[in-house]
Coordinates of C-alpha atoms and ligand atoms in Angstrom, one line a residue:
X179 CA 60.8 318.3 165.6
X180 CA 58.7 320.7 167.8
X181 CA 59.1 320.2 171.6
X182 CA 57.6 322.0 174.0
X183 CA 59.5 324.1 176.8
X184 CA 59.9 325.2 180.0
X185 CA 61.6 327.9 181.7
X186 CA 62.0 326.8 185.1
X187 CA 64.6 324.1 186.8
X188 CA 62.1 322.4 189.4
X189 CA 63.0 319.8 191.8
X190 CA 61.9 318.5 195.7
X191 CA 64.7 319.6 198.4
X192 CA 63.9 317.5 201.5
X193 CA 60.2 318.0 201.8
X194 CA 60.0 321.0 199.7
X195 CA 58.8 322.2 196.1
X196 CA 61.9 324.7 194.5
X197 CA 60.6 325.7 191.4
X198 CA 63.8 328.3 189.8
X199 CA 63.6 330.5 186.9
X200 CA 66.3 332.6 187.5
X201 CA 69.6 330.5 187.6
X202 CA 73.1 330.9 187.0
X203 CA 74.5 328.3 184.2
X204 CA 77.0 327.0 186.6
X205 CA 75.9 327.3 190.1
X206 CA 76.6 324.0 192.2
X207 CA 74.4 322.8 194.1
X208 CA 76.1 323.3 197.2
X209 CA 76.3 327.1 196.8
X210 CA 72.5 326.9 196.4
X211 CA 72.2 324.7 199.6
X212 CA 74.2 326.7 202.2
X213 CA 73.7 330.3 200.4
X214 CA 70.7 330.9 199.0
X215 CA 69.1 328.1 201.2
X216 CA 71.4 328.6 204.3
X217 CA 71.4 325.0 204.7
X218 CA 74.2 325.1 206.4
X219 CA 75.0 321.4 207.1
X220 CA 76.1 320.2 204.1
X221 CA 80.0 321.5 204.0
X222 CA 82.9 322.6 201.9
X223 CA 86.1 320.8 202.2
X224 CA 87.6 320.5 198.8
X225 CA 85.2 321.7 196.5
X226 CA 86.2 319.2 193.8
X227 CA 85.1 315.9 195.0
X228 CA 87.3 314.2 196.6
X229 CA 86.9 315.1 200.4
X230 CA 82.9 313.9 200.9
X231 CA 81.9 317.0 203.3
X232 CA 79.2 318.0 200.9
X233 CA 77.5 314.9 200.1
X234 CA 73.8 314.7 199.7
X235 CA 71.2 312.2 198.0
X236 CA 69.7 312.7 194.6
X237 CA 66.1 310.3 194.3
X238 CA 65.6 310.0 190.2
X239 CA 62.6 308.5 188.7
X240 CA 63.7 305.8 185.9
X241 CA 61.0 304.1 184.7
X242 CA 58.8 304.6 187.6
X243 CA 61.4 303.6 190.4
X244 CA 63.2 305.6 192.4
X245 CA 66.3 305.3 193.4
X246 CA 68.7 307.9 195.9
X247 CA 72.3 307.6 195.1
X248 CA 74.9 309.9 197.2
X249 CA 76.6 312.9 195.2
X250 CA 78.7 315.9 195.8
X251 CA 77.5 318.7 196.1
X252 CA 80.3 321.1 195.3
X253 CA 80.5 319.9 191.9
X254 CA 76.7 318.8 190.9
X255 CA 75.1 322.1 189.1
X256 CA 71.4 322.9 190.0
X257 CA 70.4 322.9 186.8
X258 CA 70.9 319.1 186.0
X259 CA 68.6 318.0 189.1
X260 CA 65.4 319.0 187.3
X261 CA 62.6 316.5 188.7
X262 CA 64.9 314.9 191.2
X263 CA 64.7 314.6 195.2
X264 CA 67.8 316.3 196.8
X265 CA 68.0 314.9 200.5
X266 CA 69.8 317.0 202.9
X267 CA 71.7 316.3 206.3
X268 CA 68.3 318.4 207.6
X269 CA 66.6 315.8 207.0
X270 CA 67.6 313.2 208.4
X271 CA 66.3 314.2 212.3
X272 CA 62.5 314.2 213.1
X273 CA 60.4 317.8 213.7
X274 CA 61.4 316.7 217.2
X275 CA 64.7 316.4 217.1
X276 CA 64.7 312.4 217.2
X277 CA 67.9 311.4 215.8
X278 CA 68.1 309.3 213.1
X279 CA 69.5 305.7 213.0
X280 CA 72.2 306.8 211.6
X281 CA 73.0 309.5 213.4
X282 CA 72.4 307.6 216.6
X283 CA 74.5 305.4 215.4
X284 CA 77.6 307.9 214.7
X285 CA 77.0 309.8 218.2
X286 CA 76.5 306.3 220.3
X287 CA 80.1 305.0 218.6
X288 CA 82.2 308.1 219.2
X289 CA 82.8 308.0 215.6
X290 CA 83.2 312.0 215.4
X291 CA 85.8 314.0 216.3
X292 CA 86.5 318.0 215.1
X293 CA 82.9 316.7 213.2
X294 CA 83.7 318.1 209.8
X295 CA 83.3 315.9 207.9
X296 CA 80.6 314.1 209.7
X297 CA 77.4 315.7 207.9
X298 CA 78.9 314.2 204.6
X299 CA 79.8 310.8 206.5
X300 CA 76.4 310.5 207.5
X301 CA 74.8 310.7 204.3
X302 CA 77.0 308.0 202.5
X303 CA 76.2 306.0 205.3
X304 CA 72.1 306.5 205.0
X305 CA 72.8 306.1 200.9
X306 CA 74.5 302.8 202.1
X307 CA 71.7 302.1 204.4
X308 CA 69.1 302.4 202.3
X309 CA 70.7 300.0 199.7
X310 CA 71.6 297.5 202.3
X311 CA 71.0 298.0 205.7
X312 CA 73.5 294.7 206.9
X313 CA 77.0 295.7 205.1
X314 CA 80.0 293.6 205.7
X315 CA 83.1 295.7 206.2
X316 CA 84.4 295.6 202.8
X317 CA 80.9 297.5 201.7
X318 CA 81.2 300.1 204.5
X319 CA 84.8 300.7 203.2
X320 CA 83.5 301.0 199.7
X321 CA 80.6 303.0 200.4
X322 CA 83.2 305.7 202.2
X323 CA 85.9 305.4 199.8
X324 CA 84.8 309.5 199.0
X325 CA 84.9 310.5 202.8
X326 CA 87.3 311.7 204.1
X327 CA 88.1 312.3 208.0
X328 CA 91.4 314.1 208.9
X329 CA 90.9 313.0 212.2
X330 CA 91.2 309.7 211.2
X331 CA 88.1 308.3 212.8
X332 CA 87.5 305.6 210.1
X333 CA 87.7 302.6 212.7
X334 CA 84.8 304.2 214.9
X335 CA 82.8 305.3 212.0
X336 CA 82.7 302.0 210.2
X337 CA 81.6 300.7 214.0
X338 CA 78.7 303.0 213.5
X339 CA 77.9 301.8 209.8
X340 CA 77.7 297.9 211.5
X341 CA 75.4 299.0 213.9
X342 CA 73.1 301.3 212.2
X343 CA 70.0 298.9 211.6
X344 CA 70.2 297.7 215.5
X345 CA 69.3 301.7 216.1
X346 CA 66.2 301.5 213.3
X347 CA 64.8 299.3 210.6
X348 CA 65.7 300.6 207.0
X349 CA 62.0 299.4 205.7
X350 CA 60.8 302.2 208.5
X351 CA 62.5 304.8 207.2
X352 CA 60.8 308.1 206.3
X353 CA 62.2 308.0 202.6
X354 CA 60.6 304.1 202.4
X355 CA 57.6 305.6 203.6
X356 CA 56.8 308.3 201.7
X357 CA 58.2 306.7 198.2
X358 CA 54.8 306.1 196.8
X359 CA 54.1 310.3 197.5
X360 CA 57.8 311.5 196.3
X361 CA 57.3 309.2 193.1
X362 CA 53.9 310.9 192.3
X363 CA 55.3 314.2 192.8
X364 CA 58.6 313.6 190.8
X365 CA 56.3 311.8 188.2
X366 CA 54.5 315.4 187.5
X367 CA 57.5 317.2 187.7
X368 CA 59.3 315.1 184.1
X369 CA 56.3 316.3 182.1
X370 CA 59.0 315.6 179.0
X371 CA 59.2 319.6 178.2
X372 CA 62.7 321.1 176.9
X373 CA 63.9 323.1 180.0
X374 CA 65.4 326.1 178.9
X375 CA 66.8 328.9 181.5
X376 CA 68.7 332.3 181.1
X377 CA 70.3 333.4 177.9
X378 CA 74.1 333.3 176.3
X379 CA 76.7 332.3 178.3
X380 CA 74.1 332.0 181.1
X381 CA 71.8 329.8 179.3
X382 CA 71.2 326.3 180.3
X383 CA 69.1 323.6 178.6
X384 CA 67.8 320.0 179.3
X385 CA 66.8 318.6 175.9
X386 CA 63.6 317.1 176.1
X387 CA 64.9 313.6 174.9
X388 CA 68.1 312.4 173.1
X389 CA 66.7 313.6 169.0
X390 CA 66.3 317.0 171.2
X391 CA 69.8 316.9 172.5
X392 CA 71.3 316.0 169.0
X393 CA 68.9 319.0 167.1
X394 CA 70.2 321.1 169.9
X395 CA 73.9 320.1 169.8
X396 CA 73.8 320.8 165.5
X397 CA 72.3 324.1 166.2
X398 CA 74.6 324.7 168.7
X399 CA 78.2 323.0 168.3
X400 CA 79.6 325.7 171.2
X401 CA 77.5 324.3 174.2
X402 CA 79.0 322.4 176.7
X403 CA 77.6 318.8 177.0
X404 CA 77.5 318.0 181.0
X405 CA 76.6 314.4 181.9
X406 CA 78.1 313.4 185.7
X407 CA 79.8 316.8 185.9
X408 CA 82.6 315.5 187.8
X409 CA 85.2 316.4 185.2
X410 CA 83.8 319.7 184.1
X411 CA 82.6 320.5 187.9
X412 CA 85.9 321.4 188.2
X413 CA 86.7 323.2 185.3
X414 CA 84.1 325.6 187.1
X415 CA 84.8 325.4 190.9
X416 CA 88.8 325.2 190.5
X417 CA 89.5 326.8 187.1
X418 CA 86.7 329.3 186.7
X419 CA 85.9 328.6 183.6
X420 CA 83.5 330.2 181.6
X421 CA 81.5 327.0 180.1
X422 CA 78.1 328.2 179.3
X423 CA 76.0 327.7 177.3
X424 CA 75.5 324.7 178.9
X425 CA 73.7 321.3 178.1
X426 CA 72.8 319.1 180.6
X427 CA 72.3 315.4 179.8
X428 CA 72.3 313.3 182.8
X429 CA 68.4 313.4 182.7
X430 CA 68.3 311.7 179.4
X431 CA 67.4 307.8 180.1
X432 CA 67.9 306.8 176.3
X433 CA 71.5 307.4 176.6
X434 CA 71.4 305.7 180.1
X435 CA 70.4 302.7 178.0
X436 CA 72.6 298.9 178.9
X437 CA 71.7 296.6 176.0
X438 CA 73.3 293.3 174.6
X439 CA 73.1 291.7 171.5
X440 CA 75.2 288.6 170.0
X441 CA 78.1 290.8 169.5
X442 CA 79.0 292.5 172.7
X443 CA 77.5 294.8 175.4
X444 CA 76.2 298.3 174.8
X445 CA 76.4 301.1 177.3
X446 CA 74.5 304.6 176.7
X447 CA 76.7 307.2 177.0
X448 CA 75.3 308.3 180.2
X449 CA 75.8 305.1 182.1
X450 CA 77.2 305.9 185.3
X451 CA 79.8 303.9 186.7
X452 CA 77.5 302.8 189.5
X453 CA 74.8 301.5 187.2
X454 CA 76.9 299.7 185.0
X455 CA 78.6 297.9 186.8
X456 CA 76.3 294.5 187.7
X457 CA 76.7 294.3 184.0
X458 CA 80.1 295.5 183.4
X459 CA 81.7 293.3 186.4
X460 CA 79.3 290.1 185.1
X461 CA 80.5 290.0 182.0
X462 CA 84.3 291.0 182.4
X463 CA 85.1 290.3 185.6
X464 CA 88.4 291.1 185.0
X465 CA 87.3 295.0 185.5
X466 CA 85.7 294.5 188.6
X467 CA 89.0 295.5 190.1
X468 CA 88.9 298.8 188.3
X469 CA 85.8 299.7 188.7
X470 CA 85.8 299.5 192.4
X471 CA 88.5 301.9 192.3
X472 CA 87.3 304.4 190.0
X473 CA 86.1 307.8 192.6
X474 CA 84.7 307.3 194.8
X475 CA 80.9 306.6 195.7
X476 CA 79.4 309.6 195.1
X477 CA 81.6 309.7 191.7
X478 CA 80.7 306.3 190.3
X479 CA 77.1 307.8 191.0
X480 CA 77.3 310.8 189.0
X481 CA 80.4 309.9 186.5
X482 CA 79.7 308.0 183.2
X483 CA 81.7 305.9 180.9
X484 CA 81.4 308.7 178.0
X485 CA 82.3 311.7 179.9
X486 CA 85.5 309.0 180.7
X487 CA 86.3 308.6 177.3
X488 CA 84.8 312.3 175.6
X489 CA 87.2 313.9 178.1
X490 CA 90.3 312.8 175.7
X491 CA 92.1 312.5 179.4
X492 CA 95.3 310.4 178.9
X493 CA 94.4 309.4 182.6
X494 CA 91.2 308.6 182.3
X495 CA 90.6 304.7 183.6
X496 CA 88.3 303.6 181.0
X497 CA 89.8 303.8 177.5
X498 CA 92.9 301.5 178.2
X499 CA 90.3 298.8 178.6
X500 CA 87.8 299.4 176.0
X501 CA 90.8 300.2 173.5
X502 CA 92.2 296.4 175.2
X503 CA 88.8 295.0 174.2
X504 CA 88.4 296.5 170.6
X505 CA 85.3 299.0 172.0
X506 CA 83.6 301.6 169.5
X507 CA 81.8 304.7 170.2
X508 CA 78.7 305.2 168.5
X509 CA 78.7 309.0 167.8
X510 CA 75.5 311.1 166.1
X511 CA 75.4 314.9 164.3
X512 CA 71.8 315.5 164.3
X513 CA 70.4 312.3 162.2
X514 CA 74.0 311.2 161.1
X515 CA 75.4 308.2 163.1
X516 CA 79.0 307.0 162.5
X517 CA 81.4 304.0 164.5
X518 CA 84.7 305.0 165.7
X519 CA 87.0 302.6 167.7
X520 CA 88.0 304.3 170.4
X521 CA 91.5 303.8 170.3
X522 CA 91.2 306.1 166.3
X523 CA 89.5 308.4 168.6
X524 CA 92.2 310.4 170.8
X525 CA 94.1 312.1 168.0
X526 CA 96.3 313.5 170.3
X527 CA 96.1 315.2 173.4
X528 CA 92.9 317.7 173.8
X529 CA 91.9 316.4 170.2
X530 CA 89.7 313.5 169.7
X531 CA 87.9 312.7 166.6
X532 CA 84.2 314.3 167.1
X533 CA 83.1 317.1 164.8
X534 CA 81.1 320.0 166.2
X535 CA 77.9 319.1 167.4
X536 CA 78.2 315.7 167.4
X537 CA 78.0 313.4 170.4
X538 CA 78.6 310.2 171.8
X539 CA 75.7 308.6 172.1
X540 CA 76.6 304.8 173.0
X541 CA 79.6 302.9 173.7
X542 CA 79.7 299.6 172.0
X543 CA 82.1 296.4 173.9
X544 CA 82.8 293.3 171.8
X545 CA 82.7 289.9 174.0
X546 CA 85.9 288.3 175.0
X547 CA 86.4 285.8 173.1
X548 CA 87.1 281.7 174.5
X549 CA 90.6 281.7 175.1
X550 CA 91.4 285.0 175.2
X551 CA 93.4 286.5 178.4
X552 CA 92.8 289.9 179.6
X553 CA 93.1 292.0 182.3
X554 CA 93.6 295.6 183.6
X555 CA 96.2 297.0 186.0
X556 CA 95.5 300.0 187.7
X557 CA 98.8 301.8 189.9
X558 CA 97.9 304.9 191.9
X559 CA 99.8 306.5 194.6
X560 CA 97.1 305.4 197.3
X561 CA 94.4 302.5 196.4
X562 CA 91.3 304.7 196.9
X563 CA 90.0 307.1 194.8
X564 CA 93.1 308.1 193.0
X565 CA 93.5 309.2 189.7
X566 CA 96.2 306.7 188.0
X567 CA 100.1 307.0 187.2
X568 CA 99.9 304.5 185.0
X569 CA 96.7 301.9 183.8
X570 CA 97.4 299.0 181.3
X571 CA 95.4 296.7 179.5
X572 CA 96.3 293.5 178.1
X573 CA 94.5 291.1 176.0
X574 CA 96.4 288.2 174.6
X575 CA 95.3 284.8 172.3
X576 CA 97.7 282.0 172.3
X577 CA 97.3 278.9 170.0
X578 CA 96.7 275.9 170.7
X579 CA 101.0 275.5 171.1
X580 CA 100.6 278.6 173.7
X581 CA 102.1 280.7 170.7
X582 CA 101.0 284.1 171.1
X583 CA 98.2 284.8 168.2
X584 CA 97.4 288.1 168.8
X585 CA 97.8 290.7 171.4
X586 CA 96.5 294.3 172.0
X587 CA 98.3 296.2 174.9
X588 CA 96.9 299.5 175.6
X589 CA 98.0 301.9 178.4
X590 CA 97.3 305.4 180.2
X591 CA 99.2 307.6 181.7
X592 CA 101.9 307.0 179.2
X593 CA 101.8 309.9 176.3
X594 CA 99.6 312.6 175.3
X595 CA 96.5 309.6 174.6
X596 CA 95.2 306.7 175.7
X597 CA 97.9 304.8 173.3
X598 CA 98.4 300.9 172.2
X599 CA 101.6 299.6 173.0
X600 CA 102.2 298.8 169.2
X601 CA 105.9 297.3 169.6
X602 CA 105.6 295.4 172.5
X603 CA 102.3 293.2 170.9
X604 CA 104.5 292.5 168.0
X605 CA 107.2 291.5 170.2
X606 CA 104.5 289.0 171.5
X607 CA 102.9 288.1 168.2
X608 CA 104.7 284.5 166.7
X609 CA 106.9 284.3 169.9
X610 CA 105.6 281.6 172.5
X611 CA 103.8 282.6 175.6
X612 CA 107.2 282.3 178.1
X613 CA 110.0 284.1 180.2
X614 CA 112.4 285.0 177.2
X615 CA 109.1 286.5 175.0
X616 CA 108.2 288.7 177.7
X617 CA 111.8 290.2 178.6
X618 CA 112.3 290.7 174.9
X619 CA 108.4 292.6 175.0
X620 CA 109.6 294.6 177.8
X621 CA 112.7 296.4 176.3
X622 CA 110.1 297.4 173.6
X623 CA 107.9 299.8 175.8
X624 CA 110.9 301.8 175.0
X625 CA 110.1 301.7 171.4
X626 CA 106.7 303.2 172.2
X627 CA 106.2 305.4 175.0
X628 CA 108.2 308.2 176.4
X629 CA 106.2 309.5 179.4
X630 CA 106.6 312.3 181.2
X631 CA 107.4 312.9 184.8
X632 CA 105.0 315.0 186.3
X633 CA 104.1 315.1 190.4
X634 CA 102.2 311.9 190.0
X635 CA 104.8 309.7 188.6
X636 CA 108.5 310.0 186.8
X637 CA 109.2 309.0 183.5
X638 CA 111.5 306.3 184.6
X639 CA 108.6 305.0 187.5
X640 CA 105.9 305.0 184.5
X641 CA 107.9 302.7 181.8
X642 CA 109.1 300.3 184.9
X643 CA 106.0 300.0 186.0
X644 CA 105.1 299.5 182.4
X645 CA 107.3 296.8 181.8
X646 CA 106.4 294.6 185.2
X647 CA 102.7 294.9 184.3
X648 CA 103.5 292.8 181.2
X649 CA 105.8 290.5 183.4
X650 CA 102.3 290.7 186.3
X651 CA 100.0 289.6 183.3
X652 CA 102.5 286.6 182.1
X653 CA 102.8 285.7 185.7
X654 CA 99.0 285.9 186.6
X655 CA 98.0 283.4 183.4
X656 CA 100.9 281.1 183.8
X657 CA 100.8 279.1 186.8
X658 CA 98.7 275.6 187.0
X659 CA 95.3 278.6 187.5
X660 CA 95.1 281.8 186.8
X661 CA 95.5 284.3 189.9
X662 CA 94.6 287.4 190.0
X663 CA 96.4 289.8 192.8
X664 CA 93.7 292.2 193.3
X665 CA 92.0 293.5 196.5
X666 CA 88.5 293.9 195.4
X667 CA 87.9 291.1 192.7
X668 CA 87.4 288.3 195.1
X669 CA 86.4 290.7 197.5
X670 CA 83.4 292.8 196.8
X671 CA 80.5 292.0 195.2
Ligands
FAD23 C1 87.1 313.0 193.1 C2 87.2 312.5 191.7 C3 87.8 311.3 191.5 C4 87.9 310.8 190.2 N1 88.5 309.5 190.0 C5 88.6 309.1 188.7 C6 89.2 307.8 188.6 O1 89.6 307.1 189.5 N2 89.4 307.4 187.3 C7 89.0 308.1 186.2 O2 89.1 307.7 185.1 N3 88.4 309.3 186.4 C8 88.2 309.8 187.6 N4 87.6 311.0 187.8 C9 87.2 311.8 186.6 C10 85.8 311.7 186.2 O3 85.0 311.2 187.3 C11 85.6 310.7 185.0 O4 86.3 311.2 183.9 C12 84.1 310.6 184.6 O5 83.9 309.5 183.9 C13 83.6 311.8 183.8 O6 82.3 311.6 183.5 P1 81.2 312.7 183.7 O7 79.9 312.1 183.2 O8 81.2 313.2 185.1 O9 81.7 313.8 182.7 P2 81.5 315.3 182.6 O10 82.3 316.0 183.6 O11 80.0 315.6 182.6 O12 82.1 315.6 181.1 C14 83.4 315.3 180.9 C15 83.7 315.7 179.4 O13 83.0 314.8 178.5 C16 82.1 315.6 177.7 N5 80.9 314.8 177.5 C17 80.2 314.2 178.5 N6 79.2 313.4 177.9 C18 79.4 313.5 176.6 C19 78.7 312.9 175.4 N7 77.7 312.1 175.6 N8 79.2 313.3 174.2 C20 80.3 314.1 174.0 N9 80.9 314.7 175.1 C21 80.5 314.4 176.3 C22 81.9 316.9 178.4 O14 81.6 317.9 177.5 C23 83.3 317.1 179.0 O15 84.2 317.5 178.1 C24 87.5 311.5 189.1 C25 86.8 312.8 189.3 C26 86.7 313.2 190.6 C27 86.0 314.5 190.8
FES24 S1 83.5 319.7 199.2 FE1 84.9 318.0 199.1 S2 83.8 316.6 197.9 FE2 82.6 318.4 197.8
FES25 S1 85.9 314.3 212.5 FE1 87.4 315.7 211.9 S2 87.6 315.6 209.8 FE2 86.4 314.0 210.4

């Protein structure tokens, strides 16, 4: 297959044309901004995503719309914004120095202080905006959950998020009003070319489609695949790493693909959190609660659900609940497609079953079945934007006796893998669904897990907490309803 390519990254930052064909491998897109750009408003706090100082909006062209989403900077490469809109604090005030709703409405509600933070507080609130201009609190809190303000100004600036639309009308704004011009000019910029910049460890590449990206990957099993970059961002800004050649693939809207069939749900690889989840929290609402606590905004925007599970993390959030509901990864080697369940695919830890050059390429989810219960616990030091101590799944079938049928418990944070809690289900398997079954189940987390006690949790703290997530589950699906003690499920929509 023949594709023809480019050697320039090209992209629209605030109202201008950057057209780059001399561009380190690695370089974040904040670097670019406030050095080579000296667009100085978009900050550095932590320069791994968590703080929110150097958030900006990315505009991408899928399937003719366009949608901004917020991201950070310090951990977004250059390279992977190819025929995207980067907005910029810059741009938010008119020629004549009119502030912007927004802004108005952080300066009118003293909401800042030392000011920080504000640039990056200021764009999740426009991304917010944009996507609904009348947010009830819980939104606000959502949409900030990857700010954050040592001053503590929250209470102030989530007065200003209220008020923003009584200082403007959203449909006025200048990124409403010159859509139909950005879409055109982001429409000639994806002319569908391989873009191909710098050479060796320097060289980037954005296949020109997803049979590009596996011919690449087979040619070259020693590139690193980037989708959302916020796991490998940080391999570069707080490890140094070395990482190129690299292969970006967030660009790629085959694998960004949400399909169902009769069997289950199927998520391209490079679903982000953000787009998956109307789907994801429709049809197992019993996620909802983790997926609202995954990142934060600007995270769920530029993570996916296979750089979740390619990572092999034992922390990651995902895999205890795909594992819980028997999920498969479609993987592809050039032409060759093969199915692994993802709970045959973490090895151990740092190996996962994927050969060189191959690739996930989908992430297949079976439908729960009637009468199965399930759910997913999620225990972090704080509620927000936390990695997790522990995460545990449980899916459970009881007869019609309330005998328990079947049972698959998988956890995180527990060993080397994601890892199913094989003595405990068959403590449960045969036994009826009630008090003594489920003290008898908890002795046996014993049998399988023997975590470690690192400066996120002790040993002892993980297997407790282990244990009285099977006795929360057994709890939560045994009074007259079920009830579910989470702060987002009911919540936030
Ligand atoms: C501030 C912050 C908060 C976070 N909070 C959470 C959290 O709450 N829960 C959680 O689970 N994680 C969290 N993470 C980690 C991270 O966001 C997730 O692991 C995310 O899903 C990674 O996806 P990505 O697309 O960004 O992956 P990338 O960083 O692009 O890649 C991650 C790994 O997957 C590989 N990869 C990516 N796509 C493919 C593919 N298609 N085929 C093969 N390999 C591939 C890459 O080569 C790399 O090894 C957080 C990260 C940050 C920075
Ligand atoms: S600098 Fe803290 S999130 Fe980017
Ligand atoms: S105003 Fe000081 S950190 Fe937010």
């Amino acid at each position: 297959m023949q594709v023809e390519t480019r050697n320039s990254v090209r992209f629209l930052l605030n109202d201008k044309l950057v057209e780059l064909s001399d561009l380190p491998a690695t370089q974040t897109l904040l670097d670019f901004l406030r050095i080579e750009r000296r667009l100085r408003g978009t900050k550095e706090g932590c320069a791994e995503g968590d703080c929110g100082a150097c958030t900006v909006l990315v505009g991408r062209l899928t399937d003719g719309q366009l949608t901004y989403e917020s991201v950070n900077a310090c951990i977004r490469f250059v390279g992977s914004l190819d025929a995207c809109h980067i907005v910029t604090v810059e741009a938010l005030a008119g020629t004549d120095g009119t502030l912007h709703p927004v802004q108005k409405a952080m300066v009118d509600t003293h909401a800042s202080q030392c000011g920080f933070c504000t640039p990056g507080f200021v764009m999740s609130l426009y991304g917010l905006w944009m996507h609904n201009p009348n947010p009830a609190v819980r939104d606000i809190e959502k949409a900030l959950q990857g700010n954050l303000c040592r001053c503590t100004g929250y209470a102030a600036i989530i007065r200003a998020a209220e008020s923003v639309s009584a200082r403007g009308n959203a449909n006025n704004d200048p990124l409403v009003a010159e859509r139909a011009r950005v879409i055109e000019q982001l429409q000639t910029l994806k002319d569908g070319k391989r873009v191909e910049v710098g050479v060796g460890k320097e060289r980037l590449i954005l296949p020109a489609n997803v049979d590009d990206f596996a011919t690449f990957m087979e040619a070259n099993p020693g590139a690193t695949i980037v989708a959302g970059s916020t796991d490998v961002g940080l391999w570069v800004t707080k490890f140094m790493r070395e990482i190129g050649p690299v292969v970006f693939t967030s660009h790629l809207d085959e694998l960004r693909l949400i399909s169902m069939d009769d069997e289950g749900l199927k998520l391209g690889a490079g679903v982000s959190y953000t787009d998956a989840y109307p789907v994801i929290t429709r049809i197992f609402p019993d996620l909802t609660e983790l997926w609202n606590r995954i990142g934060g905004e600007q995270v769920r925007n530029m993570g996916t659900i296979g750089g979740n599970v390619a990572n092999g993390s034992p922390i990651g959030d995902t895999p205890p609940a795909l594992i819980g509901l028997g999920a498969s990864l479609l993987l592809r080697k050039g032409q060759n497609r093969r199915s692994v369940l993802i709970e045959k695919f973490f090895i151990e830890y740092g190996k996962q079953d994927r050969l060189p050059g191959e690739f996930v390429e989908a992430i297949h989810i079976p439908y729960l079945k009637q009468g199965e219960l399930f759910a997913v616990y999620k225990i972090s030091k704080r509620l927000d934007e936390d990695i997790s101590s522990v995460c545990g799944a449980f899916k459970v079938t009881l007869d019609s006796h309330g005998t328990v049928e079947a049972a698959v418990i998988a956890f995180g944070g527990m060993a080397g893998t994601p890892k199913r809690a094989a003595a405990v289900e068959q403590a449960l398997i045969g036994s009826p669904w009630h008090d003594e079954t489920i003290e008898q189940a908890m002795a046996a987390f014993a049998m399988d897990f023997t975590p470690l006690t690192d400066w996120r949790a002790s040993a002892d703290y993980r297997l407790l907490t282990a244990r009285n997530l099977l006795r929360r589950f057994y709890l939560e699906t045994t009074g007259e309803e079920n009830i579910r003690l989470n702060r987002y499920t009911a919540a936030v929509g």
